[in-house]
Short mmCIF file of C-alpha atoms in Angstrom, two decimals:
data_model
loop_
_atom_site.label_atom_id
_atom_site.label_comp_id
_atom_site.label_asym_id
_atom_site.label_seq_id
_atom_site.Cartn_x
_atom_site.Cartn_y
_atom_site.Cartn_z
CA UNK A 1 0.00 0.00 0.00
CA UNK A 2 1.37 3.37 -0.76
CA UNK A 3 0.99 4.25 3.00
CA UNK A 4 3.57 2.10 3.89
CA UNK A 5 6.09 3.34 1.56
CA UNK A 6 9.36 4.14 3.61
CA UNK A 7 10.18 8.03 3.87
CA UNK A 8 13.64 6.52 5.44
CA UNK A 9 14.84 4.66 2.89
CA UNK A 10 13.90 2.59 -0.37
CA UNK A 11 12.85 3.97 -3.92
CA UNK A 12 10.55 7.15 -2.59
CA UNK A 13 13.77 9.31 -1.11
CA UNK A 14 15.89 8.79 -4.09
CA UNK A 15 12.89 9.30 -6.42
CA UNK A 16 12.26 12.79 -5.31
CA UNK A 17 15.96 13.86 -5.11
CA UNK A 18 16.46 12.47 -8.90
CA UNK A 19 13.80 14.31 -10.05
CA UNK A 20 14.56 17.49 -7.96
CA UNK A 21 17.79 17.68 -9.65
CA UNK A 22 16.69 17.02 -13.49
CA UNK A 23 14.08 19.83 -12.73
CA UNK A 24 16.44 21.96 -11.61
CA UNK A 25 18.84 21.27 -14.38
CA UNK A 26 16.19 21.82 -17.17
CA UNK A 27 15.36 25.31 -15.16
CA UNK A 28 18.94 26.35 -15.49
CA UNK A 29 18.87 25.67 -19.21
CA UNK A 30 21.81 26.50 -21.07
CA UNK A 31 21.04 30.20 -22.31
CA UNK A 32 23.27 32.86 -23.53
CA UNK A 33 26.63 33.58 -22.24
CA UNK A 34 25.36 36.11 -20.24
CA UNK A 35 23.29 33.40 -18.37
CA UNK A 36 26.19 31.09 -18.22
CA UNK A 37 28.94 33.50 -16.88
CA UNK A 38 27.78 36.41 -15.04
CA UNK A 39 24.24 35.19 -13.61
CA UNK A 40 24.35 31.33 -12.92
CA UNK A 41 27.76 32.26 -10.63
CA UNK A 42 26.13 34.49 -8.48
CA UNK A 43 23.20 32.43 -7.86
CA UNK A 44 25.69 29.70 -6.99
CA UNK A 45 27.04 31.38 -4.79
CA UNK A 46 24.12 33.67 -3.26
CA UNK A 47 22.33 30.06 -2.80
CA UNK A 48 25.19 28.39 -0.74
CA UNK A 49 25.98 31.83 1.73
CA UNK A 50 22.35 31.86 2.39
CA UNK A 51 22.26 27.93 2.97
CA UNK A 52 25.34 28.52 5.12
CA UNK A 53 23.75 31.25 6.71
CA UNK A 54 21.31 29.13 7.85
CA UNK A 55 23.32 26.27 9.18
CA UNK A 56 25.85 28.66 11.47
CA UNK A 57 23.74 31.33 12.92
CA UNK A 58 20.27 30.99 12.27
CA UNK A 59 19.38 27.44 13.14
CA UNK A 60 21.94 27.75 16.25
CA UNK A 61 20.14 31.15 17.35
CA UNK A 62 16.32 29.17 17.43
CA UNK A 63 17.72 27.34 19.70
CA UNK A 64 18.24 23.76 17.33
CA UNK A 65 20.74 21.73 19.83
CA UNK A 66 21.48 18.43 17.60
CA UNK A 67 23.81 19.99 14.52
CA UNK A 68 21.55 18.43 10.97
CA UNK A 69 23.14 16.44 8.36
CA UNK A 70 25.65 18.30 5.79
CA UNK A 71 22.68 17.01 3.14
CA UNK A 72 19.88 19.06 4.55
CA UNK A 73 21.84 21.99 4.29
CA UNK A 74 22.90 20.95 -0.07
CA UNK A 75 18.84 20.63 -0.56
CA UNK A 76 18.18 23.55 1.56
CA UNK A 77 20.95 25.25 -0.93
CA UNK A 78 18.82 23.94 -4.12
CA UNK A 79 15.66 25.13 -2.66
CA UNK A 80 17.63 28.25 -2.57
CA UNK A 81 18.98 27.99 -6.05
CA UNK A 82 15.62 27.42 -7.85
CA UNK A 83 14.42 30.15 -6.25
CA UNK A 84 17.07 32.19 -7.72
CA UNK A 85 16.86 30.71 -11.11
CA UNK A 86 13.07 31.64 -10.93
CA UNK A 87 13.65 34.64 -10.35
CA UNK A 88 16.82 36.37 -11.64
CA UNK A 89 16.50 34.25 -14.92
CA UNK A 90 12.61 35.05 -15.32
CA UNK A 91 13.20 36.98 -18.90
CA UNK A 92 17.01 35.47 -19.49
CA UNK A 93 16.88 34.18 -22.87
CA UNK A 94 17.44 30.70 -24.07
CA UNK A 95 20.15 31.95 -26.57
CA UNK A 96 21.02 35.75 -27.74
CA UNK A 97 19.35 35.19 -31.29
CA UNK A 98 15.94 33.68 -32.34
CA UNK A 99 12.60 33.97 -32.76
CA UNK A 100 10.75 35.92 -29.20
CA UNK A 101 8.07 33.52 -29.50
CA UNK A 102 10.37 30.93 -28.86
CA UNK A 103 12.38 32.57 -26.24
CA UNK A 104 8.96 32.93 -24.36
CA UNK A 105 8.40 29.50 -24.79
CA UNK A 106 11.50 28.32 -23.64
CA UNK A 107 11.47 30.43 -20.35
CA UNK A 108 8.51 29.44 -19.65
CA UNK A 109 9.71 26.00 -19.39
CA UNK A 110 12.45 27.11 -17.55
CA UNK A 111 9.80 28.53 -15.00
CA UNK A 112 8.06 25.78 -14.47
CA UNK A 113 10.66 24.00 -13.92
CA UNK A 114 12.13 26.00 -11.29
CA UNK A 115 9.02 26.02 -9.13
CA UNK A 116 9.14 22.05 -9.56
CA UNK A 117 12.76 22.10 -8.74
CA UNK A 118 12.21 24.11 -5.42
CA UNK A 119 9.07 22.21 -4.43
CA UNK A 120 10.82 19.04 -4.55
CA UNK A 121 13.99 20.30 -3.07
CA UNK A 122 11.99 21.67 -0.23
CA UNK A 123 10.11 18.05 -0.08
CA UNK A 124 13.50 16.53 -0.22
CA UNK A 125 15.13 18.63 2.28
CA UNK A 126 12.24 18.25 5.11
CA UNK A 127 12.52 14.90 4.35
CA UNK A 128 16.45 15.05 5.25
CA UNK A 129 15.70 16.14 8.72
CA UNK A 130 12.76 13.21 9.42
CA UNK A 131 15.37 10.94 7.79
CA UNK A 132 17.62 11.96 10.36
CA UNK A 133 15.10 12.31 13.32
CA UNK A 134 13.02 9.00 12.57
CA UNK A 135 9.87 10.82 13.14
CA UNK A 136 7.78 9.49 10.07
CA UNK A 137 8.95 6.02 9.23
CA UNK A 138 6.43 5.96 6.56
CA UNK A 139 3.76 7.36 4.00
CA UNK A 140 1.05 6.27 6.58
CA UNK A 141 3.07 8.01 9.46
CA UNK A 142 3.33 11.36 8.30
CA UNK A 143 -0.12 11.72 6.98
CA UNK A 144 -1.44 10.28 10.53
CA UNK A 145 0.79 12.70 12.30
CA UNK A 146 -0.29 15.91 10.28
CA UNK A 147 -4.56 14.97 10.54
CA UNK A 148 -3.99 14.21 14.23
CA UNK A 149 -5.49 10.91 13.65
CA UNK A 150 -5.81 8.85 16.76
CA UNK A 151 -3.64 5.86 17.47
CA UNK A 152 -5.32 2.57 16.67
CA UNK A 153 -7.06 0.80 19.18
CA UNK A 154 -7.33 4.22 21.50
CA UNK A 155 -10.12 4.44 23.33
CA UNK A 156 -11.89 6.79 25.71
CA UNK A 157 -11.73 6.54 29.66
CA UNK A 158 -15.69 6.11 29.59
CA UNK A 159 -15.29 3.35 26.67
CA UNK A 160 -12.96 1.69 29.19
CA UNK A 161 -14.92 1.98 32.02
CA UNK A 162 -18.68 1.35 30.29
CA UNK A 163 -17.66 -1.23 27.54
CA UNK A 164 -15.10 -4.27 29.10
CA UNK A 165 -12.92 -5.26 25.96
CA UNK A 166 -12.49 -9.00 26.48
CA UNK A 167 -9.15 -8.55 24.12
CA UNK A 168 -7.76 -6.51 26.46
CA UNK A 169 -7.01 -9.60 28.65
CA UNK A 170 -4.45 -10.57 26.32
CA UNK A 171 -3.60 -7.33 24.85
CA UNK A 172 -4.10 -4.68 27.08
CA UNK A 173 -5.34 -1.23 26.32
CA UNK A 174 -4.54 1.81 25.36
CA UNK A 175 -6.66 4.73 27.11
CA UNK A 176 -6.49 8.74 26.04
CA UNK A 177 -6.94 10.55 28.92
CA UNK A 178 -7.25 14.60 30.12
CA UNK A 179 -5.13 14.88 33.51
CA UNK A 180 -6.23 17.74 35.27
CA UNK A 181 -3.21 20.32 36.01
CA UNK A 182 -3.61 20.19 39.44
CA UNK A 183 -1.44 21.15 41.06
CA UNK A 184 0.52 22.44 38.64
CA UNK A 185 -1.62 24.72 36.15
CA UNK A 186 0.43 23.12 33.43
CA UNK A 187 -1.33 23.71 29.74
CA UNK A 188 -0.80 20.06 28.53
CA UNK A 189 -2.95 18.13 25.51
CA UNK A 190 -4.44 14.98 26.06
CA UNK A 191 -2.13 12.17 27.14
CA UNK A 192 -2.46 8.02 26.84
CA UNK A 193 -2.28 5.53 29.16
CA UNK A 194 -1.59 2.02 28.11
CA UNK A 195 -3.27 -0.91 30.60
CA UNK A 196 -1.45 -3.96 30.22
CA UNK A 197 -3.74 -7.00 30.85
CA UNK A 198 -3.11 -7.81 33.98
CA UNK A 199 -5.16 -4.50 35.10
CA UNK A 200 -7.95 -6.21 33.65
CA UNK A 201 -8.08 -9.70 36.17
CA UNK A 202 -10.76 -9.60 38.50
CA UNK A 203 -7.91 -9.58 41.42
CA UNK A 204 -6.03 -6.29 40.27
CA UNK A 205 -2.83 -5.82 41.75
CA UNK A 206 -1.52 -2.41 42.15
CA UNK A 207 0.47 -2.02 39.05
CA UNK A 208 4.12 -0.08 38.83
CA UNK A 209 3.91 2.57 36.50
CA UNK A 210 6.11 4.39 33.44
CA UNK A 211 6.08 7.84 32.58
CA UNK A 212 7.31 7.56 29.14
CA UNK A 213 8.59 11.10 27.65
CA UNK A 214 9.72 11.96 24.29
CA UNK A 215 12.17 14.38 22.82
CA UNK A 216 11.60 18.15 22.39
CA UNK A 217 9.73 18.27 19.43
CA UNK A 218 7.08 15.35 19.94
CA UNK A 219 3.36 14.68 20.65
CA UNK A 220 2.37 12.24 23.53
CA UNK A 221 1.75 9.45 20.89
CA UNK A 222 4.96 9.69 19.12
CA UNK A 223 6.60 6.96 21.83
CA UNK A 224 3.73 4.29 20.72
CA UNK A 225 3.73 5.39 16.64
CA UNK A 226 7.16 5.88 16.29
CA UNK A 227 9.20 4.09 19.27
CA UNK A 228 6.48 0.87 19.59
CA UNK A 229 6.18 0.71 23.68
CA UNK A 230 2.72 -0.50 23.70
CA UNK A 231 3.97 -3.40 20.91
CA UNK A 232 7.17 -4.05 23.03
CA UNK A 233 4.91 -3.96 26.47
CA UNK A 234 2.45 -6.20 24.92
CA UNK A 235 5.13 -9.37 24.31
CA UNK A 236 6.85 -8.72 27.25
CA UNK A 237 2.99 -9.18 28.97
CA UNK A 238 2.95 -12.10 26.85
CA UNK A 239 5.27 -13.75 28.16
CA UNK A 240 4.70 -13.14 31.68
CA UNK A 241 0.91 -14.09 32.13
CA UNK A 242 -0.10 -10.68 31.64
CA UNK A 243 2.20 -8.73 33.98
CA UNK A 244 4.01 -5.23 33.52
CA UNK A 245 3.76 -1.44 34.31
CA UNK A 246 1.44 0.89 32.97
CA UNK A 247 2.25 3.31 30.81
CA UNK A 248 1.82 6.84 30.98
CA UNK A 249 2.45 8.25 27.74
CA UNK A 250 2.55 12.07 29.01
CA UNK A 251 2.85 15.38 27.49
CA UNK A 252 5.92 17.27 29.66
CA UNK A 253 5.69 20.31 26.32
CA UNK A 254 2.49 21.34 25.73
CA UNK A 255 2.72 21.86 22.34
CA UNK A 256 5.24 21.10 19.29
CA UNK A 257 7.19 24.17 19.91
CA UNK A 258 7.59 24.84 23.37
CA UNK A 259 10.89 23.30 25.04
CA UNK A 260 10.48 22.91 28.45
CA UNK A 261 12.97 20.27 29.83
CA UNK A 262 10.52 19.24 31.93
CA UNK A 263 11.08 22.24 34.64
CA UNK A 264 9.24 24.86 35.81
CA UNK A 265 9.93 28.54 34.54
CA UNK A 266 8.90 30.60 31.46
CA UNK A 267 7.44 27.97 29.93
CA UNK A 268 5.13 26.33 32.13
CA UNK A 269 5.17 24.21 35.43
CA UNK A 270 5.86 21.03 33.60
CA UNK A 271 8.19 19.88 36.24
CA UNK A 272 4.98 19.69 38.41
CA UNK A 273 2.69 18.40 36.17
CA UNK A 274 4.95 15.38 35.63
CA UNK A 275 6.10 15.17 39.22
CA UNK A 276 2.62 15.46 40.45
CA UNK A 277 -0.53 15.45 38.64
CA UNK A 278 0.35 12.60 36.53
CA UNK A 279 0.58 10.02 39.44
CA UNK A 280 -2.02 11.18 41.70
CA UNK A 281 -4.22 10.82 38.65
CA UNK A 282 -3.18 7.52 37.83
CA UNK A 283 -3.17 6.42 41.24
CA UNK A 284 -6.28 7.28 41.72
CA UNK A 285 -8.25 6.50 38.20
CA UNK A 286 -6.19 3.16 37.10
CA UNK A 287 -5.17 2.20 41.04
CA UNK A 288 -1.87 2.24 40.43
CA UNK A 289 0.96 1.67 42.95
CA UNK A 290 1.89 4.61 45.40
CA UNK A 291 5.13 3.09 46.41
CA UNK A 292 7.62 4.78 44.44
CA UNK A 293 10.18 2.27 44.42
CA UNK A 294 7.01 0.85 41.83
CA UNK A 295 7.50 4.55 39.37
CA UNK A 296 10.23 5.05 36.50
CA UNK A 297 10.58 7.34 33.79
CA UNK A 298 12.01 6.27 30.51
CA UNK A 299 13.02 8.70 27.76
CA UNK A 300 14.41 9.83 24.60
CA UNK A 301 16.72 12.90 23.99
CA UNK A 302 15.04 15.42 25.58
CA UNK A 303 13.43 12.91 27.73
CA UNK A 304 16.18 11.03 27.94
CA UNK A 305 17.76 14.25 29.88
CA UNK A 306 14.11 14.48 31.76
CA UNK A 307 14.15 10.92 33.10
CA UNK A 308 17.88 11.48 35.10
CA UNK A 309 16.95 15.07 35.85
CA UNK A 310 13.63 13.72 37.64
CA UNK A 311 14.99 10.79 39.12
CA UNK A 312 17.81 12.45 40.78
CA UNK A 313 15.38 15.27 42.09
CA UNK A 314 12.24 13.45 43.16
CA UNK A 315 13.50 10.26 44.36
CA UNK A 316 10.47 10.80 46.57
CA UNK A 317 8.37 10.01 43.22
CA UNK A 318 10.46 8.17 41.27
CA UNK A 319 13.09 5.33 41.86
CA UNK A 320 13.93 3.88 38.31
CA UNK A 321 14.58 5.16 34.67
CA UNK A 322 16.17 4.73 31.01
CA UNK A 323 17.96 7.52 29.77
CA UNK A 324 18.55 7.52 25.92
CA UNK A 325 20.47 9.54 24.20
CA UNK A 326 19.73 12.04 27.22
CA UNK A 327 21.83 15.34 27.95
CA UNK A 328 24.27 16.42 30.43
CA UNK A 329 21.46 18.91 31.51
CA UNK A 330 18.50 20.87 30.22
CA UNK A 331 19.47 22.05 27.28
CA UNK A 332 18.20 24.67 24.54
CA UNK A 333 21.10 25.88 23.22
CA UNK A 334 24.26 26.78 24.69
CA UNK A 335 24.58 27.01 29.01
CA UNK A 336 23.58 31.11 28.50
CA UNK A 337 20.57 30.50 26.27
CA UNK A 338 19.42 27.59 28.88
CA UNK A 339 19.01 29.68 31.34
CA UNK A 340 18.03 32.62 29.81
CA UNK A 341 15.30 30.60 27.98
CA UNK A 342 14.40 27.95 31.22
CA UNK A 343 15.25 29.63 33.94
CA UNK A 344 14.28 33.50 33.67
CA UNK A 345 18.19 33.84 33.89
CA UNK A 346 18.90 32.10 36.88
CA UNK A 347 22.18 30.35 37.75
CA UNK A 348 21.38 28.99 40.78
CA UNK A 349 17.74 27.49 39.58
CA UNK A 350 19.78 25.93 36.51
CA UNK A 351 22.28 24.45 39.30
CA UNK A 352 19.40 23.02 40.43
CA UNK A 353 18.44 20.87 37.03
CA UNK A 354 21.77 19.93 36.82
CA UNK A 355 22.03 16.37 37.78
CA UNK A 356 25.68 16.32 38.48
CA UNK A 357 25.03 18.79 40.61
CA UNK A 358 22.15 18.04 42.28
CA UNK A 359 23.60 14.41 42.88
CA UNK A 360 26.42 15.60 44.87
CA UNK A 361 24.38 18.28 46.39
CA UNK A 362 21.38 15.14 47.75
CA UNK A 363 23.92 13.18 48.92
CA UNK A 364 23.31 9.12 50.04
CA UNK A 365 19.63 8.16 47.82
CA UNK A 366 17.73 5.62 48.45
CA UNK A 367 18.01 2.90 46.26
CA UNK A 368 17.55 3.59 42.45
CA UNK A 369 18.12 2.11 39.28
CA UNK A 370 18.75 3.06 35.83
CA UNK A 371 20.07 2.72 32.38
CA UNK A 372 21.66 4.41 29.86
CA UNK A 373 21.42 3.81 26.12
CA UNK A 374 23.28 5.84 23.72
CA UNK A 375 24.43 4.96 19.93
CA UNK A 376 28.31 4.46 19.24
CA UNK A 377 28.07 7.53 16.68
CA UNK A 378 26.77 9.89 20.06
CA UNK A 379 30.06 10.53 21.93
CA UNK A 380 29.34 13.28 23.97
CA UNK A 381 26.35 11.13 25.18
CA UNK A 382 28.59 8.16 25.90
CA UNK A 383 30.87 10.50 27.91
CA UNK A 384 28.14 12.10 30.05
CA UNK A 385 26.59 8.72 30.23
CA UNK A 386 29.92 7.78 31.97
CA UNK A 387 30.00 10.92 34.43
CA UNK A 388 26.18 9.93 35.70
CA UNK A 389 27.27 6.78 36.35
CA UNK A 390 31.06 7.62 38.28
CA UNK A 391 28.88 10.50 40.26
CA UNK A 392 25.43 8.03 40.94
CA UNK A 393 27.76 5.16 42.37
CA UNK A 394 28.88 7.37 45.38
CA UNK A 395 25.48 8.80 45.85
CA UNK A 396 23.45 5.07 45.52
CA UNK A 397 21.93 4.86 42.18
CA UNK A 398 22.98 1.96 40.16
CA UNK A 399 23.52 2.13 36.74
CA UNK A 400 24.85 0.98 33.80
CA UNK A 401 25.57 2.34 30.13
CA UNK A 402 24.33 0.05 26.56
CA UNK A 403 25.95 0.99 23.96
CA UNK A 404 24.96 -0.12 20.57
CA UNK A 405 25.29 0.49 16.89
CA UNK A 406 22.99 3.81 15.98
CA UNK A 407 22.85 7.65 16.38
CA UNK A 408 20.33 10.56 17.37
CA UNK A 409 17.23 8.91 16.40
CA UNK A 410 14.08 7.39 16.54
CA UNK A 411 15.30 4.45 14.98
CA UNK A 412 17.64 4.12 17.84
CA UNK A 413 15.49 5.03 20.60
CA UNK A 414 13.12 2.22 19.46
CA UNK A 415 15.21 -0.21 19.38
CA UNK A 416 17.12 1.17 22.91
CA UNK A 417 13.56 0.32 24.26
CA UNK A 418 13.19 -2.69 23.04
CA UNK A 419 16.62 -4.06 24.30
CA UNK A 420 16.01 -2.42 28.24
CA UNK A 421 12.13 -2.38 28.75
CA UNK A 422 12.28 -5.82 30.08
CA UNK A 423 15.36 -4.85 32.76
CA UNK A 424 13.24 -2.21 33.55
CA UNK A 425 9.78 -3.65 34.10
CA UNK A 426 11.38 -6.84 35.92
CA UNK A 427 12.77 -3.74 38.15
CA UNK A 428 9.07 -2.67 38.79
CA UNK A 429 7.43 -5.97 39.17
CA UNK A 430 10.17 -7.16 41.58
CA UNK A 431 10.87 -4.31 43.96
#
């Protein structure tokens, strides 16, 4: 099916950057020696300043922490170009001499392939960064990502509670919920909450529980389209009569844009809303354990960064996690535009995120647990990765470091999940 054609990969990618460049060739024509000497230069070079503008101050100055791929920044160039050719060679001439009705036809050619040329380019070079990202795997992805379309086999809480699935014995279920922001105030969209089958036995246990956060730019359902919890959760249940956390797939942002490092400042009380709303309302709609040696938080990137940064702060709350990919602290830019941005410009309330610092700082923890999961291509990772670890052993958290083939992506997240979920929820059931 053509929604299940691979944006990653496969004949689709190298389709649209074949065509991209024949269009652009045919809109640069081969013209008059005018064209060829004195424009076509300067729109060679106008395209790549502005395409290197881009890369070195602009992108850096919005705040964009993870440097792209040196192809985004070509296409991003050809976008650039056709635009160029569109414009500056609007009434250049095919050749000096010949008929004007031909000339008209020619350039008109040349148009319309420059507007095809930039269209694609621009396809192509969005496409570069999900490439690099993960974000849409597929055809089918994207388009259910840009309609909002909810995540099959979602239901509502009063579907759940009014209509018993018998399916969800074996399978679980996955239930989109509105947490109230109380305490916190937090503006937050609708969040999900898988139920692995276990919750529905007639005996229910008090289940552990996962707050499961995804990088900066992300949606609450990105960690069940893109990274496939619920599909890992479900064979782990599988195999163990039922059994394992629930999942909270939360929303620590608010929106696509707004990077909050799941703190409180400028940008809302997420820290709260993660730290409290979120498990008195899932203690006390889904029963779920309030012991929270029985809580974890698992996360990518940005959540990756979140799920040390919490641990570390509320061991009150939380006693396990899986940091992937995660940073040394909140980051959105460089240490002055963190705080600046997070922190209202305060020093001493960034300290206070910091988890190196705020590990020394606690002192002796109670007992906690955690992973870290970081590609071999992600050195700075691996070496913070290593710090946590050093710096958690003399506090009381115990911890290792995974490293396996992969980079700064969803590709490697999900399969980073995949390899520690069941450490982690034998950590939950077990405690």
């Amino acid at each position: 099916m053509a929604l299940e054609v691979s944006l990653l990969s496969g004949w689709l990618p190298w389709t649209l950057e074949s065509v991209a460049v024949v269009a652009l060739l045919v809109a640069v024509g081969w013209r008059d020696a005018r064209w060829r000497t004195r424009k076509l230069p300067v729109i060679v070079v106008g395209s790549a300043a502005i395409a290197a503008l881009m890369a070195w101050v602009v992108v850096p100055a919005a705040g964009v922490t993870d440097p792209l791929p040196v192809a985004v920044w070509l296409w991003l160039g050809v976008v650039v170009g056709a635009l160029l050719v569109l414009v500056v060679g609007w009434n250049s001439p095919r050749r000096a001499t010949g008929h004007a009705a031909m000339s008209r036809t020619v350039n008109w050619r040349h148009r319309g392939a420059a507007v095809v040329a930039a269209t694609l380019a621009a396809v192509v070079c969005v496409n570069g960064v999900n490439r690099f990202v993960g974000y849409f795997p597929t055809v089918g992805d994207a388009v259910a990502g840009i309609e909002n379309k909810q995540v099959p086999g979602e239901v509502s809480l009063h579907q759940l509670t009014t209509k018993p699935d018998p399916v969800a014995q074996r399978t679980g279920k996955l239930v989109k919920v509105t947490i109230p922001a109380t305490p916190s105030g937090f503006k937050h969209r609708p969040e999900l909450v898988w139920l692995p089958p276990a919750w529905f036995q007639k005996t229910r246990p008090a289940l552990p529980a996962v707050e499961m956060i995804a990088a900066e730019h992300s949606k609450p359902e990105n960690w069940i389209r893109i990274g496939q919890a619920v599909q890992t959760a479900e064979k782990y249940a599988a195999r163990h009569h039922g059994a394992g956390p629930i999942l909270i797939f939360v929303d620590p942002t608010g929106g696509f844009g707004n990077d909050t490092e799941c703190v409180n400042g400028p940008h809302g009380q997420a820290e709260d809303h993660l730290v409290l709303d979120v498990p008195q309302y899932v203690e006390k709609h889904f029963g779920a354990s309030t012991d929270p040696r029985k809580w974890a938080i698992a996360g990518f990137s940005m959540g990756g960064t979140c799920a040390i940064g919490l641990v570390t702060e509320h061991p009150e709350a939380f006693r396990h996690f899986i940091d992937i990919s995660g940073d040394e602290a909140p980051n959105t830019g460089d240490e002055a535009q963190t705080i600046a941005s997070l922190f209202g410009g305060s020093q001493a309330a960034y300290n206070a995120h910091a988890p190196l610092t705020v590990m020394a700082k606690h002192g002796p923890y109670p007992p906690i647990t955690g992973q870290y999961l970081d590609g071999n291509e992600e050195l700075t990772h691996i070496r913070v990765a290593k710090e946590f670890i050093t710096a958690g052993k003399k506090v009381g958290i115990t911890s290792t470091l995974t490293i396996q083939p992969g980079s700064h992506n969803w590709q490697f997240a999900t399969q980073a999940f995949t390899y520690t979920y069941p450490w982690l929820a034998d950590q939950l059931l077990n405690t």
